[in-house]
Amino acid sequence: MKKGLKILLIIIVIIVIILIGLGIFMSIKGNKKPISTEQFINITTELGYNTSKVTTSSTVIDSYTAKKDDYEIKFYSTSNELADKNYNRIKRKYESIKDSTSAETNVSVEKYSKYTLTTNEYYMVVTKIDTTLIFAKVSKNYKNNVNYTLEKLGY
């Protein structure tokens, strides 16, 4: 009887862990909504950034840079196909800097993707929701600042 009870408890624990993991996965998948250009400007300005429009290539509809201290965060709004291309281009650029001591994360769920890379000197992040991208390559000293800003932006 005790052996059967232990097996039942183990099965219940495994099911609970799977359900918790599925809940986290679904919350990431379901809660990420792209922000508008205006929201990017308003939020970064409220956080003390100097935000300005940037002229870029024809692969981007809107491009803004938010500058603060000695770092900047970039925002692109584009089409679906071009969002994927720009995300992959930036990610490859960051990956080319990777060395044996680097730490990286990579998440991709439906229309949400996020890649981070931390080296001895830099913190790099590129994140995409639907047709918008936000990315930065900053000194490791500003990693927490960038992540706080991304959190406030919903990315």
mmCIF file of C-alpha atoms in Angstrom:
data_model
loop_
_atom_site.group_PDB
_atom_site.id
_atom_site.type_symbol
_atom_site.label_atom_id
_atom_site.label_comp_id
_atom_site.label_asym_id
_atom_site.label_seq_id
_atom_site.Cartn_x
_atom_site.Cartn_y
_atom_site.Cartn_z
ATOM 1 C CA MET A 1 0.000 0.000 0.000
ATOM 2 C CA LYS A 2 2.789 2.440 0.852
ATOM 3 C CA LYS A 3 4.530 1.787 -2.477
ATOM 4 C CA GLY A 4 1.335 2.475 -4.415
ATOM 5 C CA LEU A 5 0.784 5.698 -2.466
ATOM 6 C CA LYS A 6 4.336 6.889 -3.193
ATOM 7 C CA ILE A 7 3.892 6.238 -6.917
ATOM 8 C CA LEU A 8 0.578 8.107 -6.894
ATOM 9 C CA LEU A 9 2.171 11.102 -5.112
ATOM 10 C CA ILE A 10 5.060 11.156 -7.616
ATOM 11 C CA ILE A 11 2.598 11.130 -10.519
ATOM 12 C CA ILE A 12 0.601 13.969 -8.946
ATOM 13 C CA VAL A 13 3.772 16.040 -8.415
ATOM 14 C CA ILE A 14 4.828 15.477 -12.044
ATOM 15 C CA ILE A 15 1.374 16.522 -13.299
ATOM 16 C CA VAL A 16 1.446 19.683 -11.140
ATOM 17 C CA ILE A 17 4.930 20.599 -12.468
ATOM 18 C CA ILE A 18 3.761 20.075 -16.057
ATOM 19 C CA LEU A 19 0.663 22.214 -15.463
ATOM 20 C CA ILE A 20 2.739 25.013 -13.898
ATOM 21 C CA GLY A 21 5.143 24.919 -16.847
ATOM 22 C CA LEU A 22 2.261 24.984 -19.302
ATOM 23 C CA GLY A 23 0.736 27.941 -17.448
ATOM 24 C CA ILE A 24 4.002 29.896 -17.660
ATOM 25 C CA PHE A 25 4.314 29.042 -21.358
ATOM 26 C CA MET A 26 0.752 30.162 -22.067
ATOM 27 C CA SER A 27 1.189 33.410 -20.124
ATOM 28 C CA ILE A 28 4.296 34.282 -22.171
ATOM 29 C CA LYS A 29 2.509 33.356 -25.373
ATOM 30 C CA GLY A 30 -0.731 35.141 -24.591
ATOM 31 C CA ASN A 31 0.350 38.364 -22.877
ATOM 32 C CA LYS A 32 2.898 39.822 -25.273
ATOM 33 C CA LYS A 33 1.400 42.589 -27.375
ATOM 34 C CA PRO A 34 3.422 44.945 -29.582
ATOM 35 C CA ILE A 35 3.574 48.582 -28.603
ATOM 36 C CA SER A 36 3.035 51.451 -30.982
ATOM 37 C CA THR A 37 5.675 53.988 -31.939
ATOM 38 C CA GLU A 38 3.845 56.551 -29.789
ATOM 39 C CA GLN A 39 3.920 54.230 -26.769
ATOM 40 C CA PHE A 40 7.664 53.685 -27.213
ATOM 41 C CA ILE A 41 8.234 57.439 -27.354
ATOM 42 C CA ASN A 42 5.987 58.172 -24.350
ATOM 43 C CA ILE A 43 7.325 55.409 -22.092
ATOM 44 C CA THR A 44 11.001 56.024 -22.832
ATOM 45 C CA THR A 45 10.536 59.779 -22.402
ATOM 46 C CA GLU A 46 8.832 59.176 -19.029
ATOM 47 C CA LEU A 47 11.828 57.038 -18.033
ATOM 48 C CA GLY A 48 14.192 59.918 -18.771
ATOM 49 C CA TYR A 49 15.411 58.982 -22.235
ATOM 50 C CA ASN A 50 15.975 61.422 -25.067
ATOM 51 C CA THR A 51 13.966 59.729 -27.823
ATOM 52 C CA SER A 52 14.293 60.706 -31.469
ATOM 53 C CA LYS A 53 13.364 59.458 -34.929
ATOM 54 C CA VAL A 54 16.170 57.846 -36.922
ATOM 55 C CA THR A 55 16.398 57.462 -40.688
ATOM 56 C CA THR A 56 17.045 53.845 -41.650
ATOM 57 C CA SER A 57 16.831 51.575 -44.634
ATOM 58 C CA SER A 58 13.661 50.750 -46.531
ATOM 59 C CA THR A 59 13.252 47.590 -44.419
ATOM 60 C CA VAL A 60 11.884 49.633 -41.513
ATOM 61 C CA ILE A 61 8.655 51.660 -41.367
ATOM 62 C CA ASP A 62 9.488 53.565 -38.164
ATOM 63 C CA SER A 63 12.800 53.745 -36.333
ATOM 64 C CA TYR A 64 13.478 55.499 -33.027
ATOM 65 C CA THR A 65 16.426 55.651 -30.671
ATOM 66 C CA ALA A 66 16.069 56.281 -26.951
ATOM 67 C CA LYS A 67 19.327 57.627 -25.460
ATOM 68 C CA LYS A 68 20.245 57.947 -21.815
ATOM 69 C CA ASP A 69 23.608 58.265 -20.095
ATOM 70 C CA ASP A 70 26.095 56.383 -22.309
ATOM 71 C CA TYR A 71 23.721 53.899 -23.949
ATOM 72 C CA GLU A 72 20.784 53.673 -26.340
ATOM 73 C CA ILE A 73 17.831 51.419 -27.055
ATOM 74 C CA LYS A 74 16.495 51.141 -30.607
ATOM 75 C CA PHE A 75 12.918 50.531 -31.742
ATOM 76 C CA TYR A 76 11.815 49.350 -35.185
ATOM 77 C CA SER A 77 8.303 48.997 -36.523
ATOM 78 C CA THR A 78 8.104 47.056 -39.780
ATOM 79 C CA SER A 79 6.160 44.395 -41.680
ATOM 80 C CA ASN A 80 5.886 40.735 -40.608
ATOM 81 C CA GLU A 81 8.448 39.377 -43.057
ATOM 82 C CA LEU A 82 10.885 42.215 -42.486
ATOM 83 C CA ALA A 83 10.523 41.963 -38.693
ATOM 84 C CA ASP A 84 11.752 38.367 -38.868
ATOM 85 C CA LYS A 85 14.599 39.286 -41.230
ATOM 86 C CA ASN A 86 15.726 42.215 -39.072
ATOM 87 C CA TYR A 87 15.471 40.144 -35.883
ATOM 88 C CA ASN A 88 17.583 37.347 -37.383
ATOM 89 C CA ARG A 89 20.125 39.819 -38.809
ATOM 90 C CA ILE A 90 20.611 41.527 -35.438
ATOM 91 C CA LYS A 91 20.712 38.190 -33.605
ATOM 92 C CA ARG A 92 23.410 36.862 -35.989
ATOM 93 C CA LYS A 93 25.424 40.040 -35.478
ATOM 94 C CA TYR A 94 25.294 39.571 -31.700
ATOM 95 C CA GLU A 95 26.062 35.837 -31.951
ATOM 96 C CA SER A 96 29.212 36.627 -33.938
ATOM 97 C CA ILE A 97 30.598 38.351 -30.819
ATOM 98 C CA LYS A 98 29.979 35.306 -28.608
ATOM 99 C CA ASP A 99 32.995 33.658 -26.962
ATOM 100 C CA SER A 100 33.539 30.778 -24.549
ATOM 101 C CA THR A 101 32.720 32.908 -21.483
ATOM 102 C CA SER A 102 29.513 34.418 -22.878
ATOM 103 C CA ALA A 103 26.070 33.688 -21.458
ATOM 104 C CA GLU A 104 23.064 33.667 -23.778
ATOM 105 C CA THR A 105 19.310 33.117 -23.658
ATOM 106 C CA ASN A 106 16.941 32.452 -26.512
ATOM 107 C CA VAL A 107 13.127 32.380 -26.320
ATOM 108 C CA SER A 108 10.773 32.020 -29.249
ATOM 109 C CA VAL A 109 7.015 31.612 -28.805
ATOM 110 C CA GLU A 110 4.606 32.358 -31.651
ATOM 111 C CA LYS A 111 5.064 36.061 -32.508
ATOM 112 C CA TYR A 112 7.440 36.727 -29.588
ATOM 113 C CA SER A 113 11.202 36.206 -29.770
ATOM 114 C CA LYS A 114 13.975 37.357 -27.452
ATOM 115 C CA TYR A 115 17.711 36.769 -27.584
ATOM 116 C CA THR A 116 20.231 38.023 -25.019
ATOM 117 C CA LEU A 117 24.002 37.724 -24.905
ATOM 118 C CA THR A 118 26.286 38.802 -22.086
ATOM 119 C CA THR A 119 30.034 38.962 -22.719
ATOM 120 C CA ASN A 120 32.849 40.255 -20.530
ATOM 121 C CA GLU A 121 32.185 43.773 -21.808
ATOM 122 C CA TYR A 122 28.690 43.962 -23.283
ATOM 123 C CA TYR A 123 25.055 43.101 -22.772
ATOM 124 C CA MET A 124 23.093 42.632 -26.001
ATOM 125 C CA VAL A 125 19.386 42.065 -26.405
ATOM 126 C CA VAL A 126 17.040 41.866 -29.353
ATOM 127 C CA THR A 127 13.356 41.212 -28.838
ATOM 128 C CA LYS A 128 10.506 41.009 -31.324
ATOM 129 C CA ILE A 129 6.761 41.070 -30.847
ATOM 130 C CA ASP A 130 4.822 40.714 -34.065
ATOM 131 C CA THR A 131 6.129 43.521 -36.317
ATOM 132 C CA THR A 132 8.129 45.481 -33.730
ATOM 133 C CA LEU A 133 11.721 45.066 -32.570
ATOM 134 C CA ILE A 134 13.602 46.560 -29.658
ATOM 135 C CA PHE A 135 17.333 46.017 -29.369
ATOM 136 C CA ALA A 136 20.440 47.298 -27.634
ATOM 137 C CA LYS A 137 24.142 46.638 -27.308
ATOM 138 C CA VAL A 138 25.358 48.283 -24.109
ATOM 139 C CA SER A 139 28.151 48.114 -21.577
ATOM 140 C CA LYS A 140 27.430 45.409 -18.983
ATOM 141 C CA ASN A 141 27.066 48.262 -16.480
ATOM 142 C CA TYR A 142 23.723 49.188 -18.085
ATOM 143 C CA LYS A 143 22.230 45.688 -18.299
ATOM 144 C CA ASN A 144 19.779 46.256 -15.422
ATOM 145 C CA ASN A 145 18.740 49.650 -16.833
ATOM 146 C CA VAL A 146 17.972 48.118 -20.233
ATOM 147 C CA ASN A 147 16.057 45.189 -18.740
ATOM 148 C CA TYR A 148 14.022 47.550 -16.545
ATOM 149 C CA THR A 149 13.140 49.622 -19.608
ATOM 150 C CA LEU A 150 12.202 46.512 -21.603
ATOM 151 C CA GLU A 151 9.963 45.407 -18.745
ATOM 152 C CA LYS A 152 8.221 48.802 -18.693
ATOM 153 C CA LEU A 153 7.765 48.563 -22.473
ATOM 154 C CA GLY A 154 6.269 45.055 -22.141
ATOM 155 C CA TYR A 155 9.097 43.329 -23.958
#
